[in-house]
Amino acid sequence: MDRFNLVPNVLLPYGMKNEVNYIFCDIPAMLKLACGDTKFNEMFTFVDVGLVAMICIFLILMSYMYIVSTILRIRSIEGRHRAFSTCAAHIIVVMTCYVPLAFNYMRPGAQDLLSKVVAIFYSTLTPFLNPVIYTLRNKEMKDAMLKLRERKPQ
């Protein structure tokens, strides 16, 4: 929970039920435990997370517009290819992080099985994929993987 969501959520009345029916203690899961009206809190979370996500996505898009314009000025085709390859890896990592988060937080009050699967994806799979994606960009790693694939089974 971030600071901005903490205060309104702590001020909610909570009853005796204290079991979070989710994979971790997240804002929407906590709101399900509240006894009072949570419409304001759900909307506050929606706006807070939505605003932060939109600002981040906007800044990333602006950065990539600048990066692409710079890459297009590179004279060699090999240099352009390498630069676009690096950008593609970064975009994959960013999208595996932001898309599931936006999916879960932009649906106020949704706590279904799909939300749990998506939460597992962005809390465990994304941190696992990040080093894998960047490792596969390493030439030595690519060469080692090709050697493993070409090796004949005994």
PDB file of C-alpha atoms in Angstrom:
ATOM      1  CA  MET A   1       0.000   0.000   0.000  1.00  0.00           C
ATOM      2  CA  ASP A   2       1.340   3.406  -0.825  1.00  0.00           C
ATOM      3  CA  ARG A   3       1.159   6.397   1.526  1.00  0.00           C
ATOM      4  CA  PHE A   4      -1.705   8.066  -0.291  1.00  0.00           C
ATOM      5  CA  ASN A   5      -3.937   5.007  -0.032  1.00  0.00           C
ATOM      6  CA  LEU A   6      -2.874   4.060   3.482  1.00  0.00           C
ATOM      7  CA  VAL A   7      -4.596   6.869   5.383  1.00  0.00           C
ATOM      8  CA  PRO A   8      -8.084   6.567   3.804  1.00  0.00           C
ATOM      9  CA  ASN A   9      -7.958   2.777   4.158  1.00  0.00           C
ATOM     10  CA  VAL A  10      -6.857   2.828   7.803  1.00  0.00           C
ATOM     11  CA  LEU A  11      -9.747   5.150   8.654  1.00  0.00           C
ATOM     12  CA  LEU A  12     -12.338   2.657   7.377  1.00  0.00           C
ATOM     13  CA  PRO A  13     -14.313   0.664   9.953  1.00  0.00           C
ATOM     14  CA  TYR A  14     -13.271  -2.989  10.019  1.00  0.00           C
ATOM     15  CA  GLY A  15     -15.188  -5.860  11.582  1.00  0.00           C
ATOM     16  CA  MET A  16     -14.114  -9.181  13.042  1.00  0.00           C
ATOM     17  CA  LYS A  17     -13.448 -10.793   9.669  1.00  0.00           C
ATOM     18  CA  ASN A  18      -9.703 -10.574   9.142  1.00  0.00           C
ATOM     19  CA  GLU A  19      -8.946 -13.180   6.485  1.00  0.00           C
ATOM     20  CA  VAL A  20      -7.745 -11.742   3.195  1.00  0.00           C
ATOM     21  CA  ASN A  21      -9.072 -13.846   0.319  1.00  0.00           C
ATOM     22  CA  TYR A  22      -6.191 -13.019  -1.982  1.00  0.00           C
ATOM     23  CA  ILE A  23      -2.595 -14.063  -2.521  1.00  0.00           C
ATOM     24  CA  PHE A  24      -1.207 -11.038  -0.650  1.00  0.00           C
ATOM     25  CA  CYS A  25      -2.490  -8.084   1.357  1.00  0.00           C
ATOM     26  CA  ASP A  26      -3.284  -5.628  -1.422  1.00  0.00           C
ATOM     27  CA  ILE A  27      -5.478  -2.514  -1.445  1.00  0.00           C
ATOM     28  CA  PRO A  28      -8.551  -4.085  -3.110  1.00  0.00           C
ATOM     29  CA  ALA A  29      -8.258  -7.124  -0.823  1.00  0.00           C
ATOM     30  CA  MET A  30      -8.180  -4.872   2.250  1.00  0.00           C
ATOM     31  CA  LEU A  31     -11.215  -2.937   1.024  1.00  0.00           C
ATOM     32  CA  LYS A  32     -13.168  -6.199   0.922  1.00  0.00           C
ATOM     33  CA  LEU A  33     -12.674  -6.518   4.703  1.00  0.00           C
ATOM     34  CA  ALA A  34     -14.096  -3.072   5.490  1.00  0.00           C
ATOM     35  CA  CYS A  35     -17.572  -2.801   6.993  1.00  0.00           C
ATOM     36  CA  GLY A  36     -18.263   0.707   5.706  1.00  0.00           C
ATOM     37  CA  ASP A  37     -18.764   2.216   2.281  1.00  0.00           C
ATOM     38  CA  THR A  38     -15.594   1.795   0.204  1.00  0.00           C
ATOM     39  CA  LYS A  39     -16.678   3.594  -2.987  1.00  0.00           C
ATOM     40  CA  PHE A  40     -14.448   6.608  -2.238  1.00  0.00           C
ATOM     41  CA  ASN A  41     -11.463   4.364  -1.486  1.00  0.00           C
ATOM     42  CA  GLU A  42     -11.987   2.317  -4.645  1.00  0.00           C
ATOM     43  CA  MET A  43     -12.204   5.478  -6.726  1.00  0.00           C
ATOM     44  CA  PHE A  44      -9.191   6.974  -4.917  1.00  0.00           C
ATOM     45  CA  THR A  45      -7.149   3.833  -5.688  1.00  0.00           C
ATOM     46  CA  PHE A  46      -8.346   3.873  -9.292  1.00  0.00           C
ATOM     47  CA  VAL A  47      -7.327   7.517  -9.749  1.00  0.00           C
ATOM     48  CA  ASP A  48      -4.060   7.188  -7.793  1.00  0.00           C
ATOM     49  CA  VAL A  49      -2.831   4.076  -9.589  1.00  0.00           C
ATOM     50  CA  GLY A  50      -4.273   5.208 -12.907  1.00  0.00           C
ATOM     51  CA  LEU A  51      -2.601   8.596 -12.681  1.00  0.00           C
ATOM     52  CA  VAL A  52       0.773   7.139 -11.728  1.00  0.00           C
ATOM     53  CA  ALA A  53       0.542   4.506 -14.478  1.00  0.00           C
ATOM     54  CA  MET A  54      -0.500   7.051 -17.103  1.00  0.00           C
ATOM     55  CA  ILE A  55       2.320   9.427 -16.177  1.00  0.00           C
ATOM     56  CA  CYS A  56       4.847   6.574 -16.347  1.00  0.00           C
ATOM     57  CA  ILE A  57       3.512   5.325 -19.674  1.00  0.00           C
ATOM     58  CA  PHE A  58       3.493   8.877 -21.055  1.00  0.00           C
ATOM     59  CA  LEU A  59       7.113   9.432 -19.991  1.00  0.00           C
ATOM     60  CA  ILE A  60       8.169   6.077 -21.436  1.00  0.00           C
ATOM     61  CA  LEU A  61       6.444   6.872 -24.753  1.00  0.00           C
ATOM     62  CA  MET A  62       8.058  10.314 -24.878  1.00  0.00           C
ATOM     63  CA  SER A  63      11.449   8.734 -24.172  1.00  0.00           C
ATOM     64  CA  TYR A  64      10.956   6.183 -26.917  1.00  0.00           C
ATOM     65  CA  MET A  65       9.950   8.851 -29.420  1.00  0.00           C
ATOM     66  CA  TYR A  66      13.245  10.578 -28.672  1.00  0.00           C
ATOM     67  CA  ILE A  67      15.175   7.282 -28.775  1.00  0.00           C
ATOM     68  CA  VAL A  68      13.640   6.226 -32.102  1.00  0.00           C
ATOM     69  CA  SER A  69      14.397   9.606 -33.674  1.00  0.00           C
ATOM     70  CA  THR A  70      18.002   9.252 -32.475  1.00  0.00           C
ATOM     71  CA  ILE A  71      18.273   5.655 -33.733  1.00  0.00           C
ATOM     72  CA  LEU A  72      17.023   6.658 -37.172  1.00  0.00           C
ATOM     73  CA  ARG A  73      19.996   9.045 -37.429  1.00  0.00           C
ATOM     74  CA  ILE A  74      22.456   6.151 -36.999  1.00  0.00           C
ATOM     75  CA  ARG A  75      24.119   5.579 -40.361  1.00  0.00           C
ATOM     76  CA  SER A  76      24.955   1.881 -40.166  1.00  0.00           C
ATOM     77  CA  ILE A  77      22.203  -0.711 -40.502  1.00  0.00           C
ATOM     78  CA  GLU A  78      23.949  -2.938 -37.951  1.00  0.00           C
ATOM     79  CA  GLY A  79      24.005  -0.096 -35.426  1.00  0.00           C
ATOM     80  CA  ARG A  80      20.307   0.590 -35.976  1.00  0.00           C
ATOM     81  CA  HIS A  81      19.510  -3.105 -35.625  1.00  0.00           C
ATOM     82  CA  ARG A  82      21.400  -3.370 -32.321  1.00  0.00           C
ATOM     83  CA  ALA A  83      19.764  -0.243 -30.951  1.00  0.00           C
ATOM     84  CA  PHE A  84      16.250  -1.391 -31.902  1.00  0.00           C
ATOM     85  CA  SER A  85      17.019  -4.821 -30.433  1.00  0.00           C
ATOM     86  CA  THR A  86      17.922  -3.231 -27.100  1.00  0.00           C
ATOM     87  CA  CYS A  87      14.757  -1.115 -27.195  1.00  0.00           C
ATOM     88  CA  ALA A  88      12.624  -4.179 -27.950  1.00  0.00           C
ATOM     89  CA  ALA A  89      13.987  -5.999 -24.893  1.00  0.00           C
ATOM     90  CA  HIS A  90      13.235  -2.991 -22.705  1.00  0.00           C
ATOM     91  CA  ILE A  91       9.716  -2.612 -24.095  1.00  0.00           C
ATOM     92  CA  ILE A  92       9.005  -6.301 -23.392  1.00  0.00           C
ATOM     93  CA  VAL A  93      10.126  -5.899 -19.773  1.00  0.00           C
ATOM     94  CA  VAL A  94       8.107  -2.697 -19.303  1.00  0.00           C
ATOM     95  CA  MET A  95       4.975  -4.227 -20.819  1.00  0.00           C
ATOM     96  CA  THR A  96       5.213  -7.401 -18.705  1.00  0.00           C
ATOM     97  CA  CYS A  97       5.249  -5.106 -15.687  1.00  0.00           C
ATOM     98  CA  TYR A  98       2.686  -2.422 -16.549  1.00  0.00           C
ATOM     99  CA  VAL A  99       0.004  -4.354 -18.428  1.00  0.00           C
ATOM    100  CA  PRO A 100      -0.854  -6.795 -15.591  1.00  0.00           C
ATOM    101  CA  LEU A 101      -0.711  -4.016 -12.987  1.00  0.00           C
ATOM    102  CA  ALA A 102      -3.017  -1.812 -15.012  1.00  0.00           C
ATOM    103  CA  PHE A 103      -5.343  -4.768 -15.598  1.00  0.00           C
ATOM    104  CA  ASN A 104      -5.719  -5.419 -11.866  1.00  0.00           C
ATOM    105  CA  TYR A 105      -5.853  -1.876 -10.529  1.00  0.00           C
ATOM    106  CA  MET A 106      -7.980  -0.306 -13.232  1.00  0.00           C
ATOM    107  CA  ARG A 107     -10.884  -2.617 -12.342  1.00  0.00           C
ATOM    108  CA  PRO A 108     -12.022  -1.331  -8.933  1.00  0.00           C
ATOM    109  CA  GLY A 109     -13.454  -3.995  -6.671  1.00  0.00           C
ATOM    110  CA  ALA A 110     -12.570  -6.953  -8.899  1.00  0.00           C
ATOM    111  CA  GLN A 111     -11.122  -9.830  -6.862  1.00  0.00           C
ATOM    112  CA  ASP A 112     -11.790 -12.860  -9.039  1.00  0.00           C
ATOM    113  CA  LEU A 113      -9.611 -15.833  -9.982  1.00  0.00           C
ATOM    114  CA  LEU A 114      -8.244 -13.981 -13.006  1.00  0.00           C
ATOM    115  CA  SER A 115      -7.075 -11.131 -10.750  1.00  0.00           C
ATOM    116  CA  LYS A 116      -5.217 -13.637  -8.580  1.00  0.00           C
ATOM    117  CA  VAL A 117      -3.522 -15.225 -11.609  1.00  0.00           C
ATOM    118  CA  VAL A 118      -2.526 -11.801 -12.937  1.00  0.00           C
ATOM    119  CA  ALA A 119      -1.212 -10.817  -9.480  1.00  0.00           C
ATOM    120  CA  ILE A 120       0.938 -13.951  -9.411  1.00  0.00           C
ATOM    121  CA  PHE A 121       2.195 -13.025 -12.871  1.00  0.00           C
ATOM    122  CA  TYR A 122       3.323  -9.521 -11.945  1.00  0.00           C
ATOM    123  CA  SER A 123       4.601 -10.392  -8.481  1.00  0.00           C
ATOM    124  CA  THR A 124       6.616 -13.516  -9.338  1.00  0.00           C
ATOM    125  CA  LEU A 125       6.879 -14.128 -13.065  1.00  0.00           C
ATOM    126  CA  THR A 126       7.806 -10.576 -14.098  1.00  0.00           C
ATOM    127  CA  PRO A 127      10.798 -10.349 -11.719  1.00  0.00           C
ATOM    128  CA  PHE A 128      11.880 -13.773 -12.989  1.00  0.00           C
ATOM    129  CA  LEU A 129      11.515 -12.813 -16.664  1.00  0.00           C
ATOM    130  CA  ASN A 130      13.412  -9.537 -16.348  1.00  0.00           C
ATOM    131  CA  PRO A 131      16.898 -11.072 -15.954  1.00  0.00           C
ATOM    132  CA  VAL A 132      16.039 -13.838 -18.440  1.00  0.00           C
ATOM    133  CA  ILE A 133      15.118 -11.317 -21.135  1.00  0.00           C
ATOM    134  CA  TYR A 134      18.266  -9.272 -20.588  1.00  0.00           C
ATOM    135  CA  THR A 135      20.466 -12.380 -20.290  1.00  0.00           C
ATOM    136  CA  LEU A 136      19.265 -13.635 -23.664  1.00  0.00           C
ATOM    137  CA  ARG A 137      20.522 -10.369 -25.161  1.00  0.00           C
ATOM    138  CA  ASN A 138      24.065 -11.291 -24.103  1.00  0.00           C
ATOM    139  CA  LYS A 139      26.061 -12.670 -27.065  1.00  0.00           C
ATOM    140  CA  GLU A 140      27.942 -15.229 -24.981  1.00  0.00           C
ATOM    141  CA  MET A 141      24.655 -16.518 -23.574  1.00  0.00           C
ATOM    142  CA  LYS A 142      23.119 -16.750 -27.048  1.00  0.00           C
ATOM    143  CA  ASP A 143      26.152 -18.694 -28.296  1.00  0.00           C
ATOM    144  CA  ALA A 144      25.973 -21.082 -25.320  1.00  0.00           C
ATOM    145  CA  MET A 145      22.247 -21.693 -25.915  1.00  0.00           C
ATOM    146  CA  LEU A 146      22.908 -22.409 -29.609  1.00  0.00           C
ATOM    147  CA  LYS A 147      25.654 -24.892 -28.675  1.00  0.00           C
ATOM    148  CA  LEU A 148      23.274 -26.655 -26.282  1.00  0.00           C
ATOM    149  CA  ARG A 149      20.605 -26.865 -28.972  1.00  0.00           C
ATOM    150  CA  GLU A 150      23.045 -28.181 -31.593  1.00  0.00           C
ATOM    151  CA  ARG A 151      24.491 -30.815 -29.246  1.00  0.00           C
ATOM    152  CA  LYS A 152      23.196 -34.262 -30.133  1.00  0.00           C
ATOM    153  CA  PRO A 153      21.585 -36.311 -27.379  1.00  0.00           C
ATOM    154  CA  GLN A 154      23.408 -39.500 -26.457  1.00  0.00           C
TER     155      GLN A 154
END
